[in-house]
């Protein structure tokens, strides 16, 4: 079963998807936020298109491991997804945006293009870390709700 990964920001959400075997993460899109209603509808449709109801949200933590204000905003958004019948799991995402930015710089991508891609690349990094740690084996696979 596939899992969709979201790197939730205030303006944009980076999206990645796993392959059906849960081995690799691929970039999918960078979604520009509109509001809870339209955003949740978009992700519900995306889940249906990929035949899944599983989401992984990157949970930003401070370097000492504590949750900050952005972590609360991610949890608030995830609660909206759960209210729509989707299942949400979390993955520590410390330093993923920095890693994504670095990867895009190494690819010699222009600044304006990096801004459009960095959230999506961060979602890939978050999802791949989850998959590499055996994440799908540790969650129960939900196929109905």
PDB file of C-alpha atoms in Angstrom:
ATOM      1  CA  UNK A   1       0.000   0.000   0.000  1.00  0.00           C
ATOM      2  CA  UNK A   2       1.204   3.491  -0.803  1.00  0.00           C
ATOM      3  CA  UNK A   3       1.610   6.291   1.687  1.00  0.00           C
ATOM      4  CA  UNK A   4       1.471  10.001   0.904  1.00  0.00           C
ATOM      5  CA  UNK A   5       3.888  12.249   2.762  1.00  0.00           C
ATOM      6  CA  UNK A   6       3.259  15.913   3.470  1.00  0.00           C
ATOM      7  CA  UNK A   7       5.750  18.581   4.420  1.00  0.00           C
ATOM      8  CA  UNK A   8       3.192  21.045   5.756  1.00  0.00           C
ATOM      9  CA  UNK A   9       4.056  24.718   5.673  1.00  0.00           C
ATOM     10  CA  UNK A  10       1.987  27.840   6.179  1.00  0.00           C
ATOM     11  CA  UNK A  11       1.825  28.613   2.432  1.00  0.00           C
ATOM     12  CA  UNK A  12       2.857  25.425   0.646  1.00  0.00           C
ATOM     13  CA  UNK A  13       2.718  21.681   1.233  1.00  0.00           C
ATOM     14  CA  UNK A  14       5.344  19.457  -0.320  1.00  0.00           C
ATOM     15  CA  UNK A  15       3.979  16.055  -1.336  1.00  0.00           C
ATOM     16  CA  UNK A  16       5.730  12.741  -1.944  1.00  0.00           C
ATOM     17  CA  UNK A  17       4.366   9.243  -2.489  1.00  0.00           C
ATOM     18  CA  UNK A  18       5.798   5.803  -1.864  1.00  0.00           C
ATOM     19  CA  UNK A  19       5.923   3.083  -4.448  1.00  0.00           C
ATOM     20  CA  UNK A  20       3.339   0.294  -3.897  1.00  0.00           C
ATOM     21  CA  UNK A  21       5.906  -1.889  -2.096  1.00  0.00           C
ATOM     22  CA  UNK A  22       6.882   0.866   0.343  1.00  0.00           C
ATOM     23  CA  UNK A  23      10.528   0.888  -0.695  1.00  0.00           C
ATOM     24  CA  UNK A  24      11.094   4.249  -2.376  1.00  0.00           C
ATOM     25  CA  UNK A  25       9.718   7.777  -2.156  1.00  0.00           C
ATOM     26  CA  UNK A  26       9.008   9.859  -5.243  1.00  0.00           C
ATOM     27  CA  UNK A  27       8.236  13.581  -5.468  1.00  0.00           C
ATOM     28  CA  UNK A  28       4.656  14.320  -6.401  1.00  0.00           C
ATOM     29  CA  UNK A  29       3.838  18.026  -6.156  1.00  0.00           C
ATOM     30  CA  UNK A  30       4.080  21.268  -4.268  1.00  0.00           C
ATOM     31  CA  UNK A  31       0.572  22.312  -3.314  1.00  0.00           C
ATOM     32  CA  UNK A  32      -0.243  25.955  -2.580  1.00  0.00           C
ATOM     33  CA  UNK A  33      -2.576  26.173   0.398  1.00  0.00           C
ATOM     34  CA  UNK A  34      -6.008  27.731  -0.002  1.00  0.00           C
ATOM     35  CA  UNK A  35      -7.812  26.950   3.267  1.00  0.00           C
ATOM     36  CA  UNK A  36      -8.690  23.880   5.330  1.00  0.00           C
ATOM     37  CA  UNK A  37     -11.755  22.899   3.267  1.00  0.00           C
ATOM     38  CA  UNK A  38     -10.194  23.040  -0.206  1.00  0.00           C
ATOM     39  CA  UNK A  39      -6.880  21.683   1.091  1.00  0.00           C
ATOM     40  CA  UNK A  40      -8.491  18.622   2.682  1.00  0.00           C
ATOM     41  CA  UNK A  41     -10.594  17.978  -0.431  1.00  0.00           C
ATOM     42  CA  UNK A  42      -7.447  18.114  -2.566  1.00  0.00           C
ATOM     43  CA  UNK A  43      -5.617  15.596  -0.391  1.00  0.00           C
ATOM     44  CA  UNK A  44      -8.626  13.322  -0.134  1.00  0.00           C
ATOM     45  CA  UNK A  45      -8.779  13.267  -3.958  1.00  0.00           C
ATOM     46  CA  UNK A  46      -5.025  12.681  -4.146  1.00  0.00           C
ATOM     47  CA  UNK A  47      -5.355   9.759  -1.729  1.00  0.00           C
ATOM     48  CA  UNK A  48      -8.136   8.246  -3.836  1.00  0.00           C
ATOM     49  CA  UNK A  49      -6.062   8.631  -7.003  1.00  0.00           C
ATOM     50  CA  UNK A  50      -3.199   6.733  -5.326  1.00  0.00           C
ATOM     51  CA  UNK A  51      -5.517   4.173  -3.717  1.00  0.00           C
ATOM     52  CA  UNK A  52      -4.504   4.917  -0.144  1.00  0.00           C
ATOM     53  CA  UNK A  53      -5.823   6.547   2.982  1.00  0.00           C
ATOM     54  CA  UNK A  54      -2.451   6.725   4.747  1.00  0.00           C
ATOM     55  CA  UNK A  55      -0.608   9.984   5.254  1.00  0.00           C
ATOM     56  CA  UNK A  56       2.701  10.749   6.872  1.00  0.00           C
ATOM     57  CA  UNK A  57       3.218  14.303   8.063  1.00  0.00           C
ATOM     58  CA  UNK A  58       6.635  15.670   8.846  1.00  0.00           C
ATOM     59  CA  UNK A  59       6.565  16.932  12.417  1.00  0.00           C
ATOM     60  CA  UNK A  60       8.972  19.824  12.928  1.00  0.00           C
ATOM     61  CA  UNK A  61      10.773  19.699  16.238  1.00  0.00           C
ATOM     62  CA  UNK A  62      13.319  21.967  17.825  1.00  0.00           C
ATOM     63  CA  UNK A  63      16.873  20.665  18.035  1.00  0.00           C
ATOM     64  CA  UNK A  64      16.256  19.687  21.694  1.00  0.00           C
ATOM     65  CA  UNK A  65      13.333  17.487  20.572  1.00  0.00           C
ATOM     66  CA  UNK A  66      10.568  19.733  21.861  1.00  0.00           C
ATOM     67  CA  UNK A  67       7.602  20.648  19.687  1.00  0.00           C
ATOM     68  CA  UNK A  68       7.245  24.259  18.638  1.00  0.00           C
ATOM     69  CA  UNK A  69       4.489  26.373  17.131  1.00  0.00           C
ATOM     70  CA  UNK A  70       4.850  24.907  13.648  1.00  0.00           C
ATOM     71  CA  UNK A  71       4.396  21.388  15.058  1.00  0.00           C
ATOM     72  CA  UNK A  72       1.033  22.502  16.463  1.00  0.00           C
ATOM     73  CA  UNK A  73      -0.002  23.879  13.074  1.00  0.00           C
ATOM     74  CA  UNK A  74       0.938  20.558  11.448  1.00  0.00           C
ATOM     75  CA  UNK A  75      -1.118  18.662  14.043  1.00  0.00           C
ATOM     76  CA  UNK A  76      -4.065  21.003  13.437  1.00  0.00           C
ATOM     77  CA  UNK A  77      -3.901  20.315   9.705  1.00  0.00           C
ATOM     78  CA  UNK A  78      -3.535  16.567  10.312  1.00  0.00           C
ATOM     79  CA  UNK A  79      -6.635  16.660  12.529  1.00  0.00           C
ATOM     80  CA  UNK A  80      -8.566  18.026   9.543  1.00  0.00           C
ATOM     81  CA  UNK A  81      -7.344  15.113   7.408  1.00  0.00           C
ATOM     82  CA  UNK A  82      -8.337  12.639  10.115  1.00  0.00           C
ATOM     83  CA  UNK A  83     -11.791  14.216  10.382  1.00  0.00           C
ATOM     84  CA  UNK A  84     -12.155  13.505   6.643  1.00  0.00           C
ATOM     85  CA  UNK A  85     -11.507   9.789   7.248  1.00  0.00           C
ATOM     86  CA  UNK A  86      -7.790   9.634   6.504  1.00  0.00           C
ATOM     87  CA  UNK A  87      -5.122   8.088   8.734  1.00  0.00           C
ATOM     88  CA  UNK A  88      -2.161  10.261   9.710  1.00  0.00           C
ATOM     89  CA  UNK A  89       1.208   9.271  11.114  1.00  0.00           C
ATOM     90  CA  UNK A  90       4.144  11.515  11.988  1.00  0.00           C
ATOM     91  CA  UNK A  91       7.862  11.515  11.284  1.00  0.00           C
ATOM     92  CA  UNK A  92      10.466  13.759  12.869  1.00  0.00           C
ATOM     93  CA  UNK A  93      11.545  16.188  10.180  1.00  0.00           C
ATOM     94  CA  UNK A  94      14.368  18.087  11.817  1.00  0.00           C
ATOM     95  CA  UNK A  95      16.767  19.498   9.244  1.00  0.00           C
ATOM     96  CA  UNK A  96      14.902  18.113   6.202  1.00  0.00           C
ATOM     97  CA  UNK A  97      14.360  21.521   4.614  1.00  0.00           C
ATOM     98  CA  UNK A  98      18.061  22.264   5.046  1.00  0.00           C
ATOM     99  CA  UNK A  99      18.921  18.907   3.433  1.00  0.00           C
ATOM    100  CA  UNK A 100      16.474  19.545   0.594  1.00  0.00           C
ATOM    101  CA  UNK A 101      17.882  23.022  -0.016  1.00  0.00           C
ATOM    102  CA  UNK A 102      21.407  21.620  -0.046  1.00  0.00           C
ATOM    103  CA  UNK A 103      20.449  18.900  -2.558  1.00  0.00           C
ATOM    104  CA  UNK A 104      18.865  21.474  -4.858  1.00  0.00           C
ATOM    105  CA  UNK A 105      21.927  23.720  -4.588  1.00  0.00           C
ATOM    106  CA  UNK A 106      24.161  20.786  -5.507  1.00  0.00           C
ATOM    107  CA  UNK A 107      21.925  20.195  -8.531  1.00  0.00           C
ATOM    108  CA  UNK A 108      22.716  23.804  -9.497  1.00  0.00           C
ATOM    109  CA  UNK A 109      19.059  24.795  -9.478  1.00  0.00           C
ATOM    110  CA  UNK A 110      18.252  28.509  -9.705  1.00  0.00           C
ATOM    111  CA  UNK A 111      16.864  30.214  -6.607  1.00  0.00           C
ATOM    112  CA  UNK A 112      13.345  30.736  -8.008  1.00  0.00           C
ATOM    113  CA  UNK A 113      13.126  27.048  -9.003  1.00  0.00           C
ATOM    114  CA  UNK A 114      14.486  25.930  -5.611  1.00  0.00           C
ATOM    115  CA  UNK A 115      11.716  27.811  -3.847  1.00  0.00           C
ATOM    116  CA  UNK A 116       9.125  25.914  -5.905  1.00  0.00           C
ATOM    117  CA  UNK A 117      10.729  22.499  -5.286  1.00  0.00           C
ATOM    118  CA  UNK A 118      12.204  22.577  -1.775  1.00  0.00           C
ATOM    119  CA  UNK A 119       8.995  21.518   0.050  1.00  0.00           C
ATOM    120  CA  UNK A 120       8.446  18.594  -2.317  1.00  0.00           C
ATOM    121  CA  UNK A 121      12.059  17.439  -1.944  1.00  0.00           C
ATOM    122  CA  UNK A 122      11.743  17.745   1.848  1.00  0.00           C
ATOM    123  CA  UNK A 123       8.655  15.485   1.688  1.00  0.00           C
ATOM    124  CA  UNK A 124      10.692  12.906  -0.250  1.00  0.00           C
ATOM    125  CA  UNK A 125      13.445  13.020   2.398  1.00  0.00           C
ATOM    126  CA  UNK A 126      10.907  12.619   5.232  1.00  0.00           C
ATOM    127  CA  UNK A 127       9.140   9.725   3.520  1.00  0.00           C
ATOM    128  CA  UNK A 128      12.348   7.929   2.538  1.00  0.00           C
ATOM    129  CA  UNK A 129      13.619   8.121   6.139  1.00  0.00           C
ATOM    130  CA  UNK A 130      10.301   6.624   7.312  1.00  0.00           C
ATOM    131  CA  UNK A 131      10.442   3.828   4.729  1.00  0.00           C
ATOM    132  CA  UNK A 132      14.113   3.070   5.439  1.00  0.00           C
ATOM    133  CA  UNK A 133      13.268   2.683   9.141  1.00  0.00           C
ATOM    134  CA  UNK A 134      10.599   0.100   8.242  1.00  0.00           C
ATOM    135  CA  UNK A 135       7.751   2.498   8.963  1.00  0.00           C
ATOM    136  CA  UNK A 136       5.109   0.706   6.917  1.00  0.00           C
ATOM    137  CA  UNK A 137       5.828  -2.530   8.769  1.00  0.00           C
ATOM    138  CA  UNK A 138       5.123  -0.823  12.082  1.00  0.00           C
ATOM    139  CA  UNK A 139       1.772   0.680  11.270  1.00  0.00           C
ATOM    140  CA  UNK A 140      -1.398  -1.266  10.732  1.00  0.00           C
ATOM    141  CA  UNK A 141      -2.496  -1.017   7.123  1.00  0.00           C
ATOM    142  CA  UNK A 142      -5.897   0.620   7.019  1.00  0.00           C
ATOM    143  CA  UNK A 143      -7.895  -0.005   3.898  1.00  0.00           C
ATOM    144  CA  UNK A 144     -11.311   1.145   5.035  1.00  0.00           C
ATOM    145  CA  UNK A 145     -12.759   3.868   7.178  1.00  0.00           C
TER     146      UNK A 145
END
